[in-house]
Coordinates of C-alpha atoms and ligand atoms in Angstrom, one line a residue:
M136 CA 39.8 158.7 90.9
S137 CA 40.9 162.0 92.1
K138 CA 41.7 161.5 95.7
P139 CA 42.2 164.5 97.9
D140 CA 45.8 165.2 99.0
T141 CA 45.0 164.3 102.6
K142 CA 48.6 164.9 103.6
S143 CA 48.1 168.6 103.2
I144 CA 45.0 168.9 105.4
P145 CA 46.0 171.0 108.4
S146 CA 44.9 170.6 112.0
A147 CA 41.4 171.7 112.7
P148 CA 41.5 175.5 113.5
N149 CA 39.9 175.3 116.9
D150 CA 42.4 173.2 118.6
P151 CA 41.3 169.6 118.5
P152 CA 41.4 167.7 121.8
L153 CA 44.7 165.9 122.3
V154 CA 45.1 162.4 123.7
Q155 CA 48.4 162.1 125.5
G156 CA 49.8 164.8 123.2
Y157 CA 48.5 163.2 120.0
E158 CA 45.9 164.4 117.6
V159 CA 43.3 161.8 116.6
V160 CA 42.3 161.6 112.9
I161 CA 39.3 159.6 111.8
G162 CA 37.6 159.1 108.4
F163 CA 34.5 156.9 107.8
E164 CA 33.3 154.5 105.1
T165 CA 29.7 153.6 105.8
H166 CA 27.7 150.9 104.0
A167 CA 24.0 151.7 103.9
Q168 CA 21.9 148.9 102.5
L169 CA 19.3 150.5 100.2
L170 CA 15.6 150.1 100.7
T171 CA 14.7 148.2 97.6
H172 CA 12.6 145.1 97.1
S173 CA 15.0 143.4 94.8
K174 CA 18.8 143.3 94.3
I175 CA 20.9 145.9 92.6
F176 CA 21.4 143.9 89.4
S177 CA 18.8 141.1 89.6
R178 CA 15.2 140.4 90.5
A179 CA 15.9 138.3 93.6
S180 CA 14.4 139.5 96.8
T181 CA 16.4 141.4 99.4
Q182 CA 14.1 140.4 102.4
F183 CA 16.2 139.7 105.5
G184 CA 16.2 136.4 107.3
A185 CA 15.2 134.0 104.5
K186 CA 16.4 130.4 104.3
P187 CA 20.0 130.3 103.0
N188 CA 20.3 130.5 99.2
S189 CA 16.6 130.8 98.7
Q190 CA 17.0 134.3 97.4
A191 CA 19.9 134.0 94.9
C192 CA 19.1 133.9 91.2
A193 CA 21.3 133.1 88.2
V194 CA 22.9 136.6 88.3
D195 CA 23.7 136.4 92.0
L196 CA 25.1 132.9 91.6
A197 CA 27.2 134.2 88.7
L198 CA 26.0 131.4 86.3
P199 CA 27.6 131.7 82.9
G200 CA 25.9 134.1 80.6
A201 CA 23.8 135.8 83.3
L202 CA 23.9 139.5 82.9
P203 CA 23.3 142.3 85.4
V204 CA 20.5 144.8 84.9
M205 CA 20.5 148.0 86.9
N206 CA 17.7 148.5 89.6
K207 CA 16.2 151.9 89.1
R208 CA 15.1 152.3 92.7
A209 CA 18.7 151.8 93.9
V210 CA 19.7 154.7 91.7
E211 CA 16.8 156.8 93.0
C212 CA 18.1 156.1 96.6
A213 CA 21.6 157.4 95.6
I214 CA 20.1 160.5 94.1
R215 CA 18.0 161.1 97.3
L216 CA 21.1 160.8 99.4
G217 CA 23.1 163.1 97.2
L218 CA 20.3 165.8 97.4
A219 CA 20.0 165.4 101.1
L220 CA 23.8 165.9 101.7
G221 CA 24.3 168.8 99.2
S222 CA 26.4 166.6 97.0
H223 CA 26.9 166.7 93.2
V224 CA 24.8 164.0 91.5
A225 CA 26.8 162.9 88.5
H226 CA 24.9 162.8 85.3
R227 CA 27.2 160.0 84.1
S228 CA 28.9 157.5 86.4
I229 CA 30.6 154.2 85.8
F230 CA 30.4 150.7 87.3
A231 CA 33.7 149.0 87.8
R232 CA 34.8 145.5 88.7
K233 CA 36.7 145.1 92.0
N234 CA 38.5 141.9 91.6
Y235 CA 39.3 139.6 94.5
F236 CA 38.8 136.0 95.5
Y237 CA 36.5 134.9 98.3
P238 CA 34.2 131.9 98.6
D239 CA 31.2 134.2 99.1
L240 CA 31.9 136.1 95.9
P241 CA 31.2 133.6 93.0
K242 CA 31.9 136.1 90.2
G243 CA 35.4 136.7 91.5
Y244 CA 34.7 140.4 91.5
Q245 CA 32.3 142.9 93.1
I246 CA 30.5 145.4 91.0
S247 CA 31.2 148.8 92.5
Q248 CA 32.0 152.3 91.3
F249 CA 35.6 153.5 91.3
E250 CA 36.7 156.4 89.2
I251 CA 33.4 158.2 88.6
P252 CA 30.9 157.6 91.5
V253 CA 27.3 158.7 91.3
V254 CA 27.4 161.0 94.3
Q255 CA 30.3 163.4 94.7
G256 CA 31.2 165.7 97.6
G257 CA 28.7 167.1 100.0
E258 CA 28.8 167.2 103.8
V259 CA 27.2 166.1 107.1
S260 CA 27.0 168.6 109.9
F261 CA 25.8 168.2 113.5
F262 CA 26.2 169.7 116.9
M263 CA 28.6 168.6 119.6
G264 CA 27.1 170.4 122.6
T265 CA 26.8 174.0 121.2
T266 CA 29.5 173.8 118.6
Q267 CA 28.6 172.8 115.0
K268 CA 30.9 170.3 113.3
T269 CA 30.9 169.7 109.6
V270 CA 32.4 166.5 108.1
R271 CA 33.1 166.7 104.3
L272 CA 32.2 163.8 102.2
V273 CA 34.4 162.5 99.4
R274 CA 31.8 160.5 97.6
A275 CA 29.0 157.9 97.8
H276 CA 29.0 155.1 95.3
L277 CA 26.7 152.3 94.4
E278 CA 27.9 148.7 94.8
E279 CA 26.7 145.2 95.4
D280 CA 27.1 143.3 98.7
A281 CA 28.8 139.9 98.8
G282 CA 27.4 136.7 100.2
K283 CA 28.0 135.4 103.7
S284 CA 30.1 132.5 105.0
L285 CA 28.4 130.6 107.8
H286 CA 30.7 128.9 110.3
E287 CA 28.4 128.3 113.2
D288 CA 26.2 125.4 112.1
F289 CA 28.9 123.2 110.7
V290 CA 31.6 121.2 112.4
G291 CA 34.9 121.4 110.5
M292 CA 33.2 123.0 107.5
S293 CA 31.8 126.4 106.5
G294 CA 28.6 127.1 104.5
I295 CA 28.0 129.8 102.0
D296 CA 24.7 131.8 101.9
L297 CA 24.3 133.9 98.8
N298 CA 21.1 135.6 99.8
R299 CA 23.0 138.8 100.5
A300 CA 25.0 138.6 97.3
G301 CA 23.8 141.5 95.1
T302 CA 22.1 143.4 97.8
P303 CA 22.3 147.1 96.9
L304 CA 24.6 149.3 99.0
L305 CA 25.7 152.9 99.0
E306 CA 29.2 153.3 100.4
I307 CA 29.5 156.8 101.9
V308 CA 33.1 158.0 102.3
T309 CA 34.2 161.0 104.4
E310 CA 37.4 163.1 104.4
P311 CA 39.5 162.4 107.5
D312 CA 37.7 165.2 109.3
M313 CA 36.8 163.8 112.7
R314 CA 39.1 164.4 115.6
S315 CA 37.7 162.2 118.4
S316 CA 35.7 159.0 119.0
Q317 CA 32.8 161.2 120.2
E318 CA 32.8 163.2 116.9
A319 CA 32.9 160.0 115.0
V320 CA 29.9 158.5 116.8
A321 CA 28.0 161.8 116.4
Y322 CA 28.7 161.8 112.7
A323 CA 27.5 158.2 112.4
K324 CA 24.4 159.0 114.3
E325 CA 23.6 162.0 112.1
L326 CA 24.2 160.1 108.9
H327 CA 22.0 157.2 110.3
K328 CA 19.3 159.8 111.0
I329 CA 19.5 161.2 107.5
V330 CA 19.4 157.9 105.6
T331 CA 16.4 156.6 107.5
W332 CA 14.7 160.0 107.4
I333 CA 14.8 160.1 103.6
Q334 CA 13.9 156.4 103.5
V335 CA 16.8 155.1 101.5
C336 CA 17.9 152.7 104.3
D337 CA 16.0 151.0 107.2
G338 CA 18.9 151.7 109.5
N339 CA 18.7 148.4 111.2
M340 CA 22.2 148.0 112.5
Q341 CA 21.8 144.6 114.0
E342 CA 20.8 143.2 110.7
G343 CA 23.7 144.9 109.1
S344 CA 21.7 147.5 107.1
F345 CA 24.0 150.3 108.3
R346 CA 27.6 149.4 109.1
C347 CA 30.6 151.6 109.4
D348 CA 34.3 151.2 108.8
A349 CA 36.3 153.6 110.9
N350 CA 39.8 154.6 109.6
V351 CA 41.8 155.8 112.6
S352 CA 45.3 157.3 112.9
V353 CA 47.1 159.5 115.3
R354 CA 49.8 162.2 114.9
K355 CA 51.6 164.9 116.8
P356 CA 49.9 168.3 116.2
G357 CA 51.1 169.8 112.9
A358 CA 52.8 166.6 111.7
P359 CA 51.7 164.9 108.5
L360 CA 48.8 162.4 108.8
G361 CA 49.8 159.2 110.5
T362 CA 49.3 155.7 109.1
R363 CA 45.7 154.6 109.5
R364 CA 44.2 151.3 110.6
E365 CA 40.6 150.5 109.4
I366 CA 38.2 149.0 111.9
K367 CA 35.7 147.0 109.9
N368 CA 32.0 146.5 110.2
L369 CA 31.0 148.5 113.3
N370 CA 27.3 147.8 113.7
S371 CA 26.5 149.5 117.0
F372 CA 27.2 153.0 118.3
K373 CA 28.4 151.6 121.6
F374 CA 31.0 149.3 120.0
M375 CA 32.0 152.1 117.6
Q376 CA 33.0 154.3 120.5
Q377 CA 34.8 151.4 122.4
A378 CA 36.6 150.2 119.3
I379 CA 37.9 153.6 118.3
D380 CA 38.9 154.5 121.9
F381 CA 40.8 151.2 122.1
E382 CA 42.4 151.7 118.8
I383 CA 43.6 155.2 119.7
R384 CA 45.2 154.0 122.9
W385 CA 46.8 151.1 121.2
Q386 CA 48.3 153.3 118.4
I387 CA 49.7 155.8 120.9
E388 CA 51.2 153.0 122.9
Q389 CA 52.9 151.6 119.9
L390 CA 54.3 155.0 118.9
E391 CA 55.5 155.7 122.5
D392 CA 57.2 152.3 122.4
G393 CA 59.1 153.5 119.3
K394 CA 57.2 151.1 117.0
V395 CA 55.6 152.1 113.7
I396 CA 52.0 151.6 112.8
E397 CA 51.4 149.4 109.8
Q398 CA 48.4 150.0 107.6
A399 CA 46.0 147.2 108.4
T400 CA 42.4 146.2 108.5
V401 CA 41.3 145.2 112.0
L402 CA 38.2 143.8 113.7
F403 CA 36.7 144.8 117.0
D404 CA 36.0 142.0 119.5
P405 CA 33.2 143.2 121.8
E406 CA 34.1 140.3 124.3
S407 CA 37.6 141.5 124.9
G408 CA 37.1 145.2 124.0
E409 CA 40.1 145.0 121.7
T410 CA 40.8 145.4 118.0
R411 CA 42.8 142.7 116.2
A412 CA 44.5 142.8 112.8
M413 CA 42.7 140.8 110.2
R414 CA 45.0 141.5 107.2
T415 CA 47.4 144.1 106.1
K416 CA 45.6 146.5 103.9
E417 CA 45.5 146.1 100.2
D418 CA 45.9 149.0 97.9
A419 CA 43.4 149.9 95.2
A420 CA 45.9 148.6 92.6
D421 CA 45.6 145.1 94.1
Y422 CA 41.9 145.0 93.0
R423 CA 42.6 145.6 89.3
Y424 CA 39.6 147.8 89.0
F425 CA 38.4 148.3 85.5
P426 CA 35.0 149.4 84.0
D427 CA 32.5 146.6 83.9
P428 CA 31.9 145.8 80.2
D429 CA 28.5 144.2 81.1
L430 CA 27.0 147.6 82.3
P431 CA 26.8 150.8 80.3
P432 CA 27.6 154.1 82.0
L433 CA 24.8 155.1 84.4
V434 CA 23.2 158.2 82.9
I435 CA 20.9 160.3 85.0
A436 CA 18.7 163.0 83.4
S437 CA 18.4 166.4 85.1
Q438 CA 14.7 166.1 84.9
W439 CA 14.7 162.9 87.0
I440 CA 16.9 164.6 89.6
D441 CA 14.4 167.5 89.7
E442 CA 11.4 165.2 90.1
I443 CA 13.2 163.5 93.0
R444 CA 14.0 166.8 94.6
G445 CA 10.3 167.6 94.5
S446 CA 9.5 164.5 96.4
M447 CA 12.1 164.9 99.2
P448 CA 10.7 165.4 102.7
E449 CA 11.8 168.4 104.8
L450 CA 15.2 167.5 106.2
P451 CA 15.9 167.3 109.9
R452 CA 18.1 170.4 110.0
A453 CA 15.5 172.5 108.2
M454 CA 12.8 171.2 110.4
E455 CA 14.8 172.0 113.5
Q456 CA 15.2 175.6 112.4
R457 CA 11.5 175.8 111.7
F458 CA 10.7 174.5 115.2
V459 CA 12.8 177.3 116.6
S460 CA 11.4 180.1 114.4
T461 CA 7.7 179.0 114.2
Y462 CA 7.2 177.6 117.6
G463 CA 9.7 179.6 119.5
L464 CA 11.4 176.5 120.9
P465 CA 14.9 176.5 122.4
E466 CA 17.5 174.9 120.1
Y467 CA 17.8 172.0 122.5
D468 CA 14.1 171.1 122.2
A469 CA 14.1 171.5 118.4
T470 CA 17.1 169.1 118.1
T471 CA 15.6 166.5 120.4
L472 CA 12.2 166.6 118.8
T473 CA 13.7 166.1 115.3
Q474 CA 15.6 163.0 116.3
S475 CA 13.1 161.0 114.2
Q476 CA 10.4 161.9 111.8
Q477 CA 7.8 160.1 114.0
M478 CA 8.7 162.1 117.1
A479 CA 8.6 165.4 115.0
S480 CA 5.2 164.6 113.6
Y481 CA 3.8 163.6 117.0
F482 CA 4.9 166.9 118.3
E483 CA 3.4 168.8 115.4
A484 CA 0.1 167.0 115.8
T485 CA 0.1 167.8 119.5
V486 CA 0.8 171.5 119.0
A487 CA -1.8 171.7 116.2
A488 CA -4.4 170.4 118.7
C489 CA -3.5 172.4 121.8
G490 CA -1.5 175.4 120.6
Q491 CA 1.0 175.0 123.5
A492 CA 4.3 174.4 121.8
K493 CA 6.6 174.7 124.8
L494 CA 4.3 172.6 127.1
A495 CA 4.0 170.0 124.3
S496 CA 7.7 169.9 123.9
N497 CA 8.3 169.5 127.7
W498 CA 5.7 166.7 127.9
I499 CA 7.0 164.8 124.9
M500 CA 10.7 165.1 125.8
G501 CA 10.0 164.4 129.5
E502 CA 7.1 162.3 130.8
L503 CA 6.2 160.7 127.4
S504 CA 9.7 159.8 126.4
R505 CA 10.5 158.4 129.8
R506 CA 7.4 156.1 129.7
L507 CA 8.2 155.1 126.1
N508 CA 11.7 154.1 127.1
E509 CA 10.5 152.2 130.1
A510 CA 8.0 150.3 128.0
D511 CA 10.6 149.9 125.2
L512 CA 8.1 151.4 122.7
E513 CA 8.6 153.7 119.7
I514 CA 6.5 156.8 119.6
D515 CA 4.6 155.3 116.7
N516 CA 3.2 152.8 119.1
C517 CA 2.6 155.3 121.9
P518 CA -0.6 154.2 123.8
V519 CA -1.6 157.9 124.2
S520 CA -2.3 159.7 120.9
A521 CA -1.1 163.2 120.1
Q522 CA -4.8 164.3 120.3
I523 CA -5.2 163.0 123.8
L524 CA -1.9 164.4 125.0
A525 CA -3.0 167.7 123.6
E526 CA -6.2 167.6 125.6
L527 CA -4.2 166.8 128.8
I528 CA -1.9 169.7 128.1
S529 CA -4.9 172.0 127.6
T530 CA -6.3 171.2 131.0
I531 CA -2.9 172.0 132.5
A532 CA -2.5 175.2 130.5
N533 CA -5.9 176.6 131.5
G534 CA -5.3 175.9 135.2
E535 CA -7.8 173.1 135.6
I536 CA -5.2 170.7 136.9
S537 CA -1.6 171.1 138.1
N538 CA 1.4 169.8 136.3
N539 CA 1.8 167.0 138.9
S540 CA -1.8 165.9 138.5
G541 CA -1.1 165.8 134.8
K542 CA 1.4 163.1 135.4
I543 CA -1.1 161.0 137.4
I544 CA -3.6 161.4 134.6
L545 CA -1.0 160.4 132.0
D546 CA -0.3 157.2 134.0
A547 CA -4.0 156.4 133.9
L548 CA -4.2 157.1 130.2
W549 CA -1.2 155.0 129.5
T550 CA -3.1 151.9 130.6
D551 CA -6.4 153.0 129.1
S552 CA -6.6 156.0 126.9
S553 CA -10.3 155.6 126.2
T554 CA -11.3 157.1 129.6
K555 CA -12.3 160.8 129.4
I556 CA -9.8 163.1 131.0
S557 CA -12.6 165.1 132.7
A558 CA -13.8 161.8 134.2
L559 CA -10.3 161.0 135.5
I560 CA -9.9 164.5 137.0
E561 CA -13.2 163.9 138.8
S562 CA -12.7 160.4 140.0
K563 CA -9.2 161.1 141.2
G564 CA -10.2 164.4 142.9
L565 CA -7.4 166.3 141.0
K566 CA -9.3 169.5 140.2
Q567 CA -7.0 172.4 140.9
V568 CA -8.2 174.9 143.5
N569 CA -8.2 178.2 141.7
D570 CA -10.8 179.9 143.9
S571 CA -9.0 182.7 145.7
G572 CA -11.4 182.7 148.6
A573 CA -10.7 179.0 149.3
L574 CA -7.0 179.6 148.9
E575 CA -7.0 182.5 151.3
R576 CA -8.8 180.5 154.0
L577 CA -6.2 177.7 153.5
I578 CA -3.3 180.2 153.8
D579 CA -4.8 181.7 157.0
E580 CA -4.9 178.2 158.5
V581 CA -1.3 177.5 157.5
L582 CA -0.1 180.9 158.8
A583 CA -1.8 180.3 162.2
A584 CA -0.3 176.8 162.5
N585 CA 3.2 177.8 161.5
A586 CA 3.9 181.0 163.5
D587 CA 7.6 180.2 163.8
N588 CA 8.0 180.2 160.0
V589 CA 6.1 183.4 159.7
A590 CA 8.4 185.0 162.3
Q591 CA 11.5 183.7 160.5
F592 CA 10.3 185.1 157.2
K593 CA 9.7 188.5 158.8
A594 CA 13.2 188.3 160.2
G595 CA 14.5 188.1 156.7
K596 CA 14.8 184.3 156.1
E597 CA 13.6 183.8 152.5
K598 CA 13.6 180.0 153.0
A599 CA 10.7 180.2 155.4
F600 CA 8.5 181.4 152.6
N601 CA 9.1 178.2 150.7
A602 CA 8.3 176.2 153.8
L603 CA 5.0 178.0 154.1
I604 CA 4.2 177.3 150.4
G605 CA 5.0 173.7 151.0
Q606 CA 2.7 173.5 154.0
A607 CA -0.1 175.1 152.0
M608 CA 0.3 172.8 149.1
K609 CA 0.3 169.9 151.4
A610 CA -2.9 171.1 153.1
S611 CA -4.5 171.4 149.7
K612 CA -3.4 167.8 148.8
G613 CA -1.3 169.3 146.0
Q614 CA -4.3 170.8 144.3
A615 CA -3.8 174.5 145.0
N616 CA -2.9 176.5 141.9
P617 CA 0.8 177.2 142.7
Q618 CA 1.0 180.6 141.0
Q619 CA -2.1 181.9 142.8
L620 CA -0.9 180.5 146.0
T621 CA 2.4 182.2 145.8
E622 CA 0.8 185.5 145.0
L623 CA -1.7 185.4 147.8
L624 CA 0.8 184.3 150.3
K625 CA 3.1 187.2 149.3
K626 CA 0.2 189.6 149.8
K627 CA -0.6 188.2 153.2
L628 CA 2.9 188.5 154.4
A629 CA 3.6 191.9 153.0
Ligands
ADP867 P1 40.8 153.2 100.5 O1 39.7 153.5 99.5 O2 42.0 152.6 100.0 O3 40.3 152.6 101.7 P2 40.8 156.1 100.9 O4 41.9 157.0 100.6 O5 39.6 156.2 100.0 O6 41.3 154.7 101.0 O7 40.3 156.4 102.4 C1 39.4 155.6 103.0 C2 39.0 156.4 104.3 O8 40.1 156.6 105.2 C3 38.4 157.8 104.0 O9 37.3 157.9 104.9 C4 39.5 158.7 104.5 O10 39.0 159.9 105.0 C5 40.2 157.9 105.6 N1 41.6 158.2 105.8 C6 42.5 158.4 104.8 N2 43.7 158.6 105.4 C7 43.5 158.6 106.7 C8 44.4 158.8 107.9 N3 45.7 159.0 107.8 N4 43.8 158.7 109.1 C9 42.5 158.5 109.2 N5 41.7 158.3 108.2 C10 42.2 158.4 107.0
MG868 MG1 37.9 151.9 101.3

């Protein structure tokens, strides 16, 4: 395998943030479990949560004579990811045996890819505030998962569950391009978004479908790369941030105490908030990698890649740019609305029905998202459909009701979206007063009752104007059209 000469990678050009005078260097290895029905080399099911050992066949159990057969769908997932990340999809890649002993690995080796992986190069880029950050990828290779040791249910013994053995994984490896825990988490979130978006992984971190190993080192600016420690199996963004932050502080403390960092694999303990060494790190040579004689080279025809390219959805970054150019949305709105495909299509359906892109964006990012969060709902299960939200937005856009009344109506729709919006406006008395004659009468009353504010305004106190608007709004029970009210009041006081 041609590994990059990481020692020669210079500091990032735009001064990375330093922690106590140290530069932080992070590289990620992410295991994404692929969305296939069966295992990577057998026909056993990959369904999560089944009774232990009920989904392990002769191949997964490594019974003598059982031979692996490649799952086409797993390869398709790898190709999809390669296309989404701008990588090179190798026309010929090789499966290799990674040899080690562990009770949950009955073959005594894991089938992986070593020298020639299926996906090579590519990048993931994302925004940190307004600055764009690009993380280069080294590779993504196909491999099988191992089984699981169960310690909880047994006293003095451990059990082995081989249901997970042979589950298809893509291991996605970055260059050591990240310079802070924040960048690392942002990278992981972006990658998570992409793999779920293109439907190669369900992204369920609790079930272990997307787990990250963070390689962390520190160095003085300009010095060669420091020795890394690898934090294994981070399966929540919160723990990821905590684990990396702890690790950075720990490494700096060691170095400041005059100690050296030893390359190691560590685990994060969420209880204590600390990382603990699990084993000193093996080198590739320890695994005696060699090409698996049971599997021929994986050959991928250009035509197949082209077919898959044709079936790819619009990617989040492209969609984001389209939201800015077609709908005239600010960058921030476009980024937020493309956080998930579901949110993006809800937005597009709303705009298609009401034509009000910015209002739709405001309502979805604000009132709707807040209610969804409170109810712990995904937008797919939103009790108010895009069509109904669009109708509500139209009544606001044409001045029939105020923005604030819109919120009251949304509350009502939230519990029962079958009621007509017009009926709700009527029954709640929320119709906005747009009649200038009525508004003028209202203003006259307010001016008469608040002579002191009028005097203050005439004496140059701008604030008194707002007080008068407030009074008029209150007198209209919030139903006066605010723009009209402002204009009429300005005229009266001129
Ligand atoms: P291995 O395969 O032995 O784990 P690799 O060289 O493939 O080692 O690197 C694994 C990961 O560690 C990659 O994501 C790489 O970017 C990252 N990495 C390598 N060196 C460092 C370092 N000094 N500090 C932080 N990360 C590193
Ligand atoms: Mg590794």
